[in-house]
Amino acid sequence: MNPIKDLNDFLYIFKDSLCKWDCWIYTLITDTGYSKPWFCAFFPLFPLIVKNLKILFNGNVFYTAFILSNLFCFFAVVFLYNLVKDVYSEKVALYTIVFFMASPTILFYSTFYTESLFLMLVTLFFLLINNKKWFYSALVAALASATRNAGIFLSFILVFEYFRNQKWPVKLSDYRIILYFLISVTGLISFMIFLKLKYDDFFYFIKATQNWPERNGFTFPLWDFLKWLKNITVTFQFKITHDRNNLSFIYILITVLLIFWGIRKIKADQAIFLLMVVLIISVQPRIISCSRYLSSAFPVWILLALFVVENKREKLLYKIIIFLMLFWQFYMNYRWVAGYWVD
């Protein structure tokens, strides 16, 4: 028996179980930069953070990313709990956190994906907005726009909330919001300048996805979702194969139903953010990977919590939802570890 060999074998299996799909791409970006044109579809902030902090973990990219992802997820949960508690109630906040943690997409928050970092930045942004910390909100929005393309939505929400909190009529001499807006987009702008210098195209992060299968171009909002609705086949593949499952379809369906049910029950800035995320997802030609994108649109978890709290059979409904979510989470983890597509 060799303890060192056994430990190395365990660590290899652990890494192989968690690092799938985009995780390897972010690992390559961390190691080699944007050496391949199609890498440009992946935004740079998280790989940059890992690259600069991996020295603390013996230069190991994956374990640096793994620890950071879980740390970011922890702070995201803390920020989300306080955000919801301040605006709604402690019970709604607790339900929101439980639903988020029980969701089938929670596995993306423990590996080298941008979900945990993005959610942490988004929830921190909304906390700062609620406290009218405009400058710090702009800084956080800048980081979010360097993490994922949806981060640019925070810049527009910043402008919306700034004007909504001003006394009318707003003085034309108040140029601060212009400064805040410019700061908030620096993450995306910096990435675009880099792409212009390297690939001679400011928008190469869009062009980089054009050769991806099933991702070329845009379509009418929710068109692919409607096609799935017409030919719905919700099946569990216990004999795991590479066939697509229906997680993204179910996430979009539940999100759309919750929006119709209670979009007016949440704050305007949160509603706008959720609608923006749904819109950008809905114009994709195929609803692939939508579940994890929607999972970081935190207002959907608030809507689900409100729906349960306001239901007469609250406790029963809560137990049913948790059971279904945990069952699906187990199933998704099972597919993920086996190396099959999950969303």
mmCIF file of C-alpha atoms in Angstrom:
data_model
loop_
_atom_site.group_PDB
_atom_site.id
_atom_site.type_symbol
_atom_site.label_atom_id
_atom_site.label_comp_id
_atom_site.label_asym_id
_atom_site.label_seq_id
_atom_site.Cartn_x
_atom_site.Cartn_y
_atom_site.Cartn_z
ATOM 1 C CA MET A 1 0.000 0.000 0.000
ATOM 2 C CA ASN A 2 1.419 3.346 -1.098
ATOM 3 C CA PRO A 3 -0.401 6.304 0.544
ATOM 4 C CA ILE A 4 1.090 8.844 -1.871
ATOM 5 C CA LYS A 5 0.065 6.812 -4.916
ATOM 6 C CA ASP A 6 -3.417 6.271 -3.459
ATOM 7 C CA LEU A 7 -3.768 10.007 -2.834
ATOM 8 C CA ASN A 8 -2.613 10.832 -6.354
ATOM 9 C CA ASP A 9 -5.069 8.318 -7.790
ATOM 10 C CA PHE A 10 -7.884 9.828 -5.745
ATOM 11 C CA LEU A 11 -7.005 13.373 -6.825
ATOM 12 C CA TYR A 12 -6.880 12.298 -10.464
ATOM 13 C CA ILE A 13 -10.315 10.679 -10.242
ATOM 14 C CA PHE A 14 -11.667 13.711 -8.365
ATOM 15 C CA LYS A 15 -10.387 16.102 -11.027
ATOM 16 C CA ASP A 16 -11.566 13.897 -13.883
ATOM 17 C CA SER A 17 -15.037 13.710 -12.312
ATOM 18 C CA LEU A 18 -15.439 17.466 -11.919
ATOM 19 C CA CYS A 19 -13.556 18.985 -14.842
ATOM 20 C CA LYS A 20 -15.666 18.466 -17.968
ATOM 21 C CA TRP A 21 -16.485 20.393 -21.130
ATOM 22 C CA ASP A 22 -15.931 24.146 -20.658
ATOM 23 C CA CYS A 23 -13.754 23.492 -17.610
ATOM 24 C CA TRP A 24 -11.004 22.211 -19.899
ATOM 25 C CA ILE A 25 -11.332 25.246 -22.151
ATOM 26 C CA TYR A 26 -10.951 27.650 -19.220
ATOM 27 C CA THR A 27 -7.960 25.584 -18.092
ATOM 28 C CA LEU A 28 -6.349 25.940 -21.519
ATOM 29 C CA ILE A 29 -7.060 29.687 -21.569
ATOM 30 C CA THR A 30 -5.401 29.997 -18.160
ATOM 31 C CA ASP A 31 -2.335 28.093 -19.370
ATOM 32 C CA THR A 32 -1.977 29.339 -22.955
ATOM 33 C CA GLY A 33 -4.111 32.469 -23.235
ATOM 34 C CA TYR A 34 -6.380 32.965 -26.243
ATOM 35 C CA SER A 35 -4.197 30.785 -28.453
ATOM 36 C CA LYS A 36 -7.174 29.381 -30.375
ATOM 37 C CA PRO A 37 -9.659 31.728 -32.102
ATOM 38 C CA TRP A 38 -12.684 29.886 -30.731
ATOM 39 C CA PHE A 39 -11.433 30.428 -27.162
ATOM 40 C CA CYS A 40 -12.583 34.042 -27.584
ATOM 41 C CA ALA A 41 -16.183 33.059 -26.852
ATOM 42 C CA PHE A 42 -15.088 32.610 -23.226
ATOM 43 C CA PHE A 43 -14.613 35.791 -21.222
ATOM 44 C CA PRO A 44 -11.298 36.386 -19.439
ATOM 45 C CA LEU A 45 -11.817 37.444 -15.812
ATOM 46 C CA PHE A 46 -12.001 34.041 -14.118
ATOM 47 C CA PRO A 47 -9.006 32.584 -16.029
ATOM 48 C CA LEU A 48 -7.044 35.737 -15.156
ATOM 49 C CA ILE A 49 -7.861 35.363 -11.464
ATOM 50 C CA VAL A 50 -6.867 31.693 -11.499
ATOM 51 C CA LYS A 51 -3.663 32.442 -13.421
ATOM 52 C CA ASN A 52 -2.574 34.989 -10.820
ATOM 53 C CA LEU A 53 -3.561 32.951 -7.764
ATOM 54 C CA LYS A 54 -2.475 29.456 -8.806
ATOM 55 C CA ILE A 55 0.920 30.077 -7.197
ATOM 56 C CA LEU A 56 -0.883 29.734 -3.852
ATOM 57 C CA PHE A 57 -1.881 26.175 -4.800
ATOM 58 C CA ASN A 58 1.409 24.866 -6.132
ATOM 59 C CA GLY A 59 0.598 26.096 -9.634
ATOM 60 C CA ASN A 60 -2.333 23.698 -10.065
ATOM 61 C CA VAL A 61 -4.931 25.408 -12.257
ATOM 62 C CA PHE A 62 -7.865 23.098 -11.570
ATOM 63 C CA TYR A 63 -7.595 23.041 -7.781
ATOM 64 C CA THR A 64 -7.137 26.805 -7.722
ATOM 65 C CA ALA A 65 -10.305 27.181 -9.788
ATOM 66 C CA PHE A 66 -12.148 24.574 -7.698
ATOM 67 C CA ILE A 67 -11.398 26.356 -4.417
ATOM 68 C CA LEU A 68 -12.194 29.774 -5.875
ATOM 69 C CA SER A 69 -15.467 28.571 -7.423
ATOM 70 C CA ASN A 70 -16.692 27.220 -4.111
ATOM 71 C CA LEU A 71 -15.521 30.355 -2.306
ATOM 72 C CA PHE A 72 -17.328 32.568 -4.820
ATOM 73 C CA CYS A 73 -20.429 30.402 -4.463
ATOM 74 C CA PHE A 74 -20.339 30.825 -0.681
ATOM 75 C CA PHE A 75 -20.186 34.616 -0.966
ATOM 76 C CA ALA A 76 -22.882 34.568 -3.645
ATOM 77 C CA VAL A 77 -25.200 32.705 -1.264
ATOM 78 C CA VAL A 78 -24.439 35.181 1.551
ATOM 79 C CA PHE A 79 -25.061 38.175 -0.724
ATOM 80 C CA LEU A 80 -28.232 36.635 -2.154
ATOM 81 C CA TYR A 81 -29.628 35.833 1.288
ATOM 82 C CA ASN A 82 -29.073 39.380 2.532
ATOM 83 C CA LEU A 83 -30.404 40.892 -0.677
ATOM 84 C CA VAL A 84 -33.654 38.921 -0.536
ATOM 85 C CA LYS A 85 -34.077 39.353 3.228
ATOM 86 C CA ASP A 86 -33.730 43.132 2.958
ATOM 87 C CA VAL A 87 -36.254 43.433 0.125
ATOM 88 C CA TYR A 88 -38.767 40.665 0.897
ATOM 89 C CA SER A 89 -38.576 38.608 4.105
ATOM 90 C CA GLU A 90 -36.353 36.170 5.955
ATOM 91 C CA LYS A 91 -38.555 33.226 4.970
ATOM 92 C CA VAL A 92 -38.427 34.149 1.277
ATOM 93 C CA ALA A 93 -34.651 34.547 1.597
ATOM 94 C CA LEU A 94 -34.292 31.100 3.172
ATOM 95 C CA TYR A 95 -36.469 29.442 0.522
ATOM 96 C CA THR A 96 -34.532 31.225 -2.230
ATOM 97 C CA ILE A 97 -31.223 29.861 -0.954
ATOM 98 C CA VAL A 98 -32.562 26.334 -0.437
ATOM 99 C CA PHE A 99 -34.039 26.194 -3.950
ATOM 100 C CA PHE A 100 -30.826 27.499 -5.461
ATOM 101 C CA MET A 101 -28.655 24.998 -3.565
ATOM 102 C CA ALA A 102 -30.998 22.103 -4.404
ATOM 103 C CA SER A 103 -31.108 22.952 -8.101
ATOM 104 C CA PRO A 104 -29.783 20.479 -10.708
ATOM 105 C CA THR A 105 -27.343 23.133 -11.974
ATOM 106 C CA ILE A 106 -25.520 23.618 -8.665
ATOM 107 C CA LEU A 107 -22.682 21.379 -9.883
ATOM 108 C CA PHE A 108 -21.506 24.191 -12.193
ATOM 109 C CA TYR A 109 -20.752 26.280 -9.098
ATOM 110 C CA SER A 110 -18.086 23.850 -7.896
ATOM 111 C CA THR A 111 -15.917 23.543 -10.987
ATOM 112 C CA PHE A 112 -14.015 25.780 -13.420
ATOM 113 C CA TYR A 113 -17.099 27.508 -14.850
ATOM 114 C CA THR A 114 -17.961 31.203 -14.500
ATOM 115 C CA GLU A 115 -21.324 30.647 -12.773
ATOM 116 C CA SER A 116 -20.141 31.162 -9.186
ATOM 117 C CA LEU A 117 -18.050 34.259 -9.925
ATOM 118 C CA PHE A 118 -20.795 35.799 -12.039
ATOM 119 C CA LEU A 119 -23.538 35.177 -9.465
ATOM 120 C CA MET A 120 -21.361 36.610 -6.703
ATOM 121 C CA LEU A 121 -20.746 39.785 -8.715
ATOM 122 C CA VAL A 122 -24.398 40.131 -9.742
ATOM 123 C CA THR A 123 -25.772 39.747 -6.217
ATOM 124 C CA LEU A 124 -23.134 42.126 -4.849
ATOM 125 C CA PHE A 125 -24.073 44.625 -7.560
ATOM 126 C CA PHE A 126 -27.746 44.571 -6.568
ATOM 127 C CA LEU A 127 -26.854 44.920 -2.890
ATOM 128 C CA LEU A 128 -24.791 48.012 -3.716
ATOM 129 C CA ILE A 129 -27.539 49.392 -5.951
ATOM 130 C CA ASN A 130 -30.072 49.020 -3.136
ATOM 131 C CA ASN A 131 -27.761 51.074 -0.919
ATOM 132 C CA LYS A 132 -27.170 53.672 -3.668
ATOM 133 C CA LYS A 133 -23.441 52.954 -3.832
ATOM 134 C CA TRP A 134 -23.233 53.998 -7.471
ATOM 135 C CA PHE A 135 -19.455 54.107 -7.884
ATOM 136 C CA TYR A 136 -18.871 50.684 -6.320
ATOM 137 C CA SER A 137 -21.802 49.303 -8.307
ATOM 138 C CA ALA A 138 -20.087 50.490 -11.480
ATOM 139 C CA LEU A 139 -16.839 48.773 -10.484
ATOM 140 C CA VAL A 140 -18.616 45.479 -9.813
ATOM 141 C CA ALA A 141 -20.531 45.778 -13.098
ATOM 142 C CA ALA A 142 -17.202 46.224 -14.892
ATOM 143 C CA LEU A 143 -15.945 42.959 -13.406
ATOM 144 C CA ALA A 144 -19.190 41.199 -14.343
ATOM 145 C CA SER A 145 -18.908 42.381 -17.951
ATOM 146 C CA ALA A 146 -15.440 40.799 -18.091
ATOM 147 C CA THR A 147 -16.851 37.535 -16.714
ATOM 148 C CA ARG A 148 -19.776 36.908 -19.049
ATOM 149 C CA ASN A 149 -21.533 38.751 -21.853
ATOM 150 C CA ALA A 150 -24.699 39.098 -19.740
ATOM 151 C CA GLY A 151 -22.680 41.268 -17.359
ATOM 152 C CA ILE A 152 -23.249 44.223 -19.681
ATOM 153 C CA PHE A 153 -26.904 44.212 -18.602
ATOM 154 C CA LEU A 154 -25.816 45.550 -15.217
ATOM 155 C CA SER A 155 -24.626 48.772 -16.865
ATOM 156 C CA PHE A 156 -28.128 49.536 -18.117
ATOM 157 C CA ILE A 157 -29.679 48.615 -14.774
ATOM 158 C CA LEU A 158 -27.210 50.988 -13.108
ATOM 159 C CA VAL A 159 -28.424 53.854 -15.313
ATOM 160 C CA PHE A 160 -32.076 52.894 -14.747
ATOM 161 C CA GLU A 161 -31.749 52.771 -10.965
ATOM 162 C CA TYR A 162 -29.666 55.940 -10.812
ATOM 163 C CA PHE A 163 -32.316 58.003 -12.588
ATOM 164 C CA ARG A 164 -35.135 56.285 -10.692
ATOM 165 C CA ASN A 165 -33.577 57.437 -7.409
ATOM 166 C CA GLN A 166 -32.998 61.050 -8.461
ATOM 167 C CA LYS A 167 -35.312 63.933 -7.762
ATOM 168 C CA TRP A 168 -37.058 65.089 -10.893
ATOM 169 C CA PRO A 169 -36.394 66.965 -13.007
ATOM 170 C CA VAL A 170 -32.840 65.616 -13.176
ATOM 171 C CA LYS A 171 -30.245 68.335 -13.618
ATOM 172 C CA LEU A 172 -28.538 68.169 -16.995
ATOM 173 C CA SER A 173 -25.318 69.242 -15.306
ATOM 174 C CA ASP A 174 -25.147 65.946 -13.416
ATOM 175 C CA TYR A 175 -22.599 64.023 -15.459
ATOM 176 C CA ARG A 176 -21.811 61.476 -12.764
ATOM 177 C CA ILE A 177 -24.012 58.805 -14.307
ATOM 178 C CA ILE A 178 -22.020 59.070 -17.549
ATOM 179 C CA LEU A 179 -18.844 58.404 -15.572
ATOM 180 C CA TYR A 180 -20.463 55.484 -13.744
ATOM 181 C CA PHE A 181 -21.700 53.999 -17.007
ATOM 182 C CA LEU A 182 -18.294 54.293 -18.656
ATOM 183 C CA ILE A 183 -16.660 52.610 -15.661
ATOM 184 C CA SER A 184 -19.243 49.819 -15.714
ATOM 185 C CA VAL A 185 -18.460 48.792 -19.297
ATOM 186 C CA THR A 186 -14.656 48.831 -18.987
ATOM 187 C CA GLY A 187 -14.498 45.061 -18.495
ATOM 188 C CA LEU A 188 -16.190 44.318 -21.803
ATOM 189 C CA ILE A 189 -14.450 47.190 -23.605
ATOM 190 C CA SER A 190 -11.036 45.986 -22.440
ATOM 191 C CA PHE A 191 -11.759 42.497 -23.759
ATOM 192 C CA MET A 192 -12.967 43.948 -27.063
ATOM 193 C CA ILE A 193 -9.783 46.012 -27.434
ATOM 194 C CA PHE A 194 -7.718 42.895 -26.772
ATOM 195 C CA LEU A 195 -9.661 41.011 -29.465
ATOM 196 C CA LYS A 196 -9.149 43.868 -31.922
ATOM 197 C CA LEU A 197 -5.401 43.793 -31.345
ATOM 198 C CA LYS A 198 -5.141 39.988 -31.564
ATOM 199 C CA TYR A 199 -7.779 39.073 -34.160
ATOM 200 C CA ASP A 200 -8.577 42.468 -35.732
ATOM 201 C CA ASP A 201 -12.225 42.327 -34.658
ATOM 202 C CA PHE A 202 -13.815 44.068 -31.659
ATOM 203 C CA PHE A 203 -16.706 41.580 -31.704
ATOM 204 C CA TYR A 204 -14.722 38.403 -32.216
ATOM 205 C CA PHE A 205 -16.283 36.935 -29.060
ATOM 206 C CA ILE A 206 -19.521 36.740 -31.093
ATOM 207 C CA LYS A 207 -17.843 35.561 -34.286
ATOM 208 C CA ALA A 208 -16.017 32.828 -32.354
ATOM 209 C CA THR A 209 -19.303 30.974 -31.757
ATOM 210 C CA GLN A 210 -20.465 30.994 -35.379
ATOM 211 C CA ASN A 211 -18.767 27.703 -36.196
ATOM 212 C CA TRP A 212 -20.184 25.957 -33.149
ATOM 213 C CA PRO A 213 -22.790 23.334 -34.018
ATOM 214 C CA GLU A 214 -26.350 24.532 -33.351
ATOM 215 C CA ARG A 215 -25.133 27.985 -32.247
ATOM 216 C CA ASN A 216 -24.900 29.903 -35.527
ATOM 217 C CA GLY A 217 -26.968 33.093 -35.697
ATOM 218 C CA PHE A 218 -30.109 34.165 -33.891
ATOM 219 C CA THR A 219 -33.770 33.349 -34.190
ATOM 220 C CA PHE A 220 -37.214 34.556 -33.129
ATOM 221 C CA PRO A 221 -37.464 34.672 -29.300
ATOM 222 C CA LEU A 222 -38.269 31.266 -27.797
ATOM 223 C CA TRP A 223 -38.623 29.682 -31.261
ATOM 224 C CA ASP A 224 -36.634 26.573 -30.365
ATOM 225 C CA PHE A 225 -38.457 26.397 -27.030
ATOM 226 C CA LEU A 226 -41.796 26.387 -28.877
ATOM 227 C CA LYS A 227 -40.578 23.585 -31.152
ATOM 228 C CA TRP A 228 -39.613 21.567 -28.077
ATOM 229 C CA LEU A 229 -43.028 22.308 -26.565
ATOM 230 C CA LYS A 230 -44.694 20.937 -29.687
ATOM 231 C CA ASN A 231 -42.652 17.728 -29.621
ATOM 232 C CA ILE A 232 -42.074 17.383 -25.883
ATOM 233 C CA THR A 233 -40.589 14.101 -24.696
ATOM 234 C CA VAL A 234 -39.529 14.347 -21.065
ATOM 235 C CA THR A 235 -37.520 11.200 -20.438
ATOM 236 C CA PHE A 236 -34.938 10.059 -17.939
ATOM 237 C CA GLN A 237 -32.055 8.165 -19.489
ATOM 238 C CA PHE A 238 -30.943 5.790 -16.762
ATOM 239 C CA LYS A 239 -28.868 4.057 -19.413
ATOM 240 C CA ILE A 240 -26.749 7.125 -19.925
ATOM 241 C CA THR A 241 -26.044 8.139 -23.506
ATOM 242 C CA HIS A 242 -24.992 11.280 -25.339
ATOM 243 C CA ASP A 243 -28.634 12.030 -26.206
ATOM 244 C CA ARG A 244 -29.813 15.449 -25.083
ATOM 245 C CA ASN A 245 -31.852 15.636 -21.912
ATOM 246 C CA ASN A 246 -34.516 18.240 -21.254
ATOM 247 C CA LEU A 247 -33.028 20.289 -18.406
ATOM 248 C CA SER A 248 -32.773 23.525 -20.409
ATOM 249 C CA PHE A 249 -36.324 23.114 -21.701
ATOM 250 C CA ILE A 250 -37.697 22.591 -18.187
ATOM 251 C CA TYR A 251 -35.730 25.565 -16.802
ATOM 252 C CA ILE A 252 -37.083 27.858 -19.513
ATOM 253 C CA LEU A 253 -40.628 26.532 -19.111
ATOM 254 C CA ILE A 254 -40.626 27.090 -15.342
ATOM 255 C CA THR A 255 -38.979 30.503 -15.726
ATOM 256 C CA VAL A 256 -41.557 31.670 -18.289
ATOM 257 C CA LEU A 257 -44.427 30.439 -16.106
ATOM 258 C CA LEU A 258 -42.990 32.184 -13.033
ATOM 259 C CA ILE A 259 -42.525 35.406 -15.012
ATOM 260 C CA PHE A 260 -46.157 35.381 -16.117
ATOM 261 C CA TRP A 261 -47.246 34.547 -12.570
ATOM 262 C CA GLY A 262 -45.332 37.118 -10.587
ATOM 263 C CA ILE A 263 -42.956 39.419 -12.457
ATOM 264 C CA ARG A 264 -44.667 42.382 -10.795
ATOM 265 C CA LYS A 265 -44.007 40.918 -7.354
ATOM 266 C CA ILE A 266 -40.253 41.543 -7.563
ATOM 267 C CA LYS A 267 -38.320 44.807 -7.739
ATOM 268 C CA ALA A 268 -38.178 46.530 -11.106
ATOM 269 C CA ASP A 269 -34.390 46.273 -11.432
ATOM 270 C CA GLN A 270 -34.470 42.539 -10.678
ATOM 271 C CA ALA A 271 -37.336 42.017 -13.127
ATOM 272 C CA ILE A 272 -35.431 43.855 -15.866
ATOM 273 C CA PHE A 273 -32.320 41.764 -15.280
ATOM 274 C CA LEU A 274 -34.282 38.509 -15.440
ATOM 275 C CA LEU A 275 -36.106 39.554 -18.619
ATOM 276 C CA MET A 276 -32.823 40.572 -20.263
ATOM 277 C CA VAL A 277 -31.243 37.203 -19.501
ATOM 278 C CA VAL A 278 -34.305 35.332 -20.770
ATOM 279 C CA LEU A 279 -34.335 37.448 -23.942
ATOM 280 C CA ILE A 280 -30.685 36.802 -24.807
ATOM 281 C CA ILE A 281 -31.199 33.077 -24.203
ATOM 282 C CA SER A 282 -34.456 32.926 -26.152
ATOM 283 C CA VAL A 283 -32.959 34.196 -29.424
ATOM 284 C CA GLN A 284 -30.403 31.370 -29.559
ATOM 285 C CA PRO A 285 -31.154 28.882 -32.376
ATOM 286 C CA ARG A 286 -30.938 25.978 -29.895
ATOM 287 C CA ILE A 287 -31.743 25.991 -26.180
ATOM 288 C CA ILE A 288 -28.495 24.344 -25.122
ATOM 289 C CA SER A 289 -26.756 25.262 -21.842
ATOM 290 C CA CYS A 290 -29.650 27.587 -21.008
ATOM 291 C CA SER A 291 -30.255 25.980 -17.625
ATOM 292 C CA ARG A 292 -26.942 27.092 -16.139
ATOM 293 C CA TYR A 293 -27.287 30.584 -17.611
ATOM 294 C CA LEU A 294 -30.741 30.893 -16.059
ATOM 295 C CA SER A 295 -29.498 29.540 -12.733
ATOM 296 C CA SER A 296 -27.380 32.670 -12.229
ATOM 297 C CA ALA A 297 -30.368 34.900 -13.020
ATOM 298 C CA PHE A 298 -31.187 34.951 -9.313
ATOM 299 C CA PRO A 299 -34.679 36.573 -9.537
ATOM 300 C CA VAL A 300 -36.046 33.267 -10.821
ATOM 301 C CA TRP A 301 -35.245 31.689 -7.438
ATOM 302 C CA ILE A 302 -36.946 34.595 -5.677
ATOM 303 C CA LEU A 303 -40.059 34.098 -7.808
ATOM 304 C CA LEU A 304 -40.098 30.392 -6.991
ATOM 305 C CA ALA A 305 -39.741 31.178 -3.278
ATOM 306 C CA LEU A 306 -42.565 33.731 -3.429
ATOM 307 C CA PHE A 307 -44.767 31.250 -5.278
ATOM 308 C CA VAL A 308 -44.310 28.678 -2.502
ATOM 309 C CA VAL A 309 -44.675 31.151 0.378
ATOM 310 C CA GLU A 310 -47.932 32.529 -1.029
ATOM 311 C CA ASN A 311 -49.424 29.082 -1.653
ATOM 312 C CA LYS A 312 -52.002 27.714 0.786
ATOM 313 C CA ARG A 313 -50.248 24.329 0.769
ATOM 314 C CA GLU A 314 -46.849 25.893 1.345
ATOM 315 C CA LYS A 315 -45.186 23.060 3.292
ATOM 316 C CA LEU A 316 -46.425 20.304 0.978
ATOM 317 C CA LEU A 317 -45.449 22.244 -2.145
ATOM 318 C CA TYR A 318 -42.026 22.993 -0.667
ATOM 319 C CA LYS A 319 -41.372 19.296 0.023
ATOM 320 C CA ILE A 320 -42.499 18.249 -3.456
ATOM 321 C CA ILE A 321 -40.287 20.828 -5.175
ATOM 322 C CA ILE A 322 -37.247 19.950 -3.070
ATOM 323 C CA PHE A 323 -37.728 16.230 -3.728
ATOM 324 C CA LEU A 324 -37.990 16.752 -7.486
ATOM 325 C CA MET A 325 -35.013 19.107 -7.582
ATOM 326 C CA LEU A 326 -32.761 16.824 -5.542
ATOM 327 C CA PHE A 327 -33.778 13.833 -7.636
ATOM 328 C CA TRP A 328 -32.922 15.700 -10.829
ATOM 329 C CA GLN A 329 -29.708 17.014 -9.267
ATOM 330 C CA PHE A 330 -28.613 13.440 -8.538
ATOM 331 C CA TYR A 331 -29.438 12.455 -12.107
ATOM 332 C CA MET A 332 -27.489 15.389 -13.586
ATOM 333 C CA ASN A 333 -24.484 14.674 -11.368
ATOM 334 C CA TYR A 334 -24.631 11.046 -12.464
ATOM 335 C CA ARG A 335 -24.478 12.054 -16.130
ATOM 336 C CA TRP A 336 -21.799 14.677 -15.488
ATOM 337 C CA VAL A 337 -19.391 12.340 -13.717
ATOM 338 C CA ALA A 338 -19.876 9.807 -16.514
ATOM 339 C CA GLY A 339 -18.832 12.458 -19.036
ATOM 340 C CA TYR A 340 -22.168 13.081 -20.759
ATOM 341 C CA TRP A 341 -23.854 16.356 -21.633
ATOM 342 C CA VAL A 342 -26.152 17.539 -18.875
ATOM 343 C CA ASP A 343 -27.897 20.722 -19.973
#
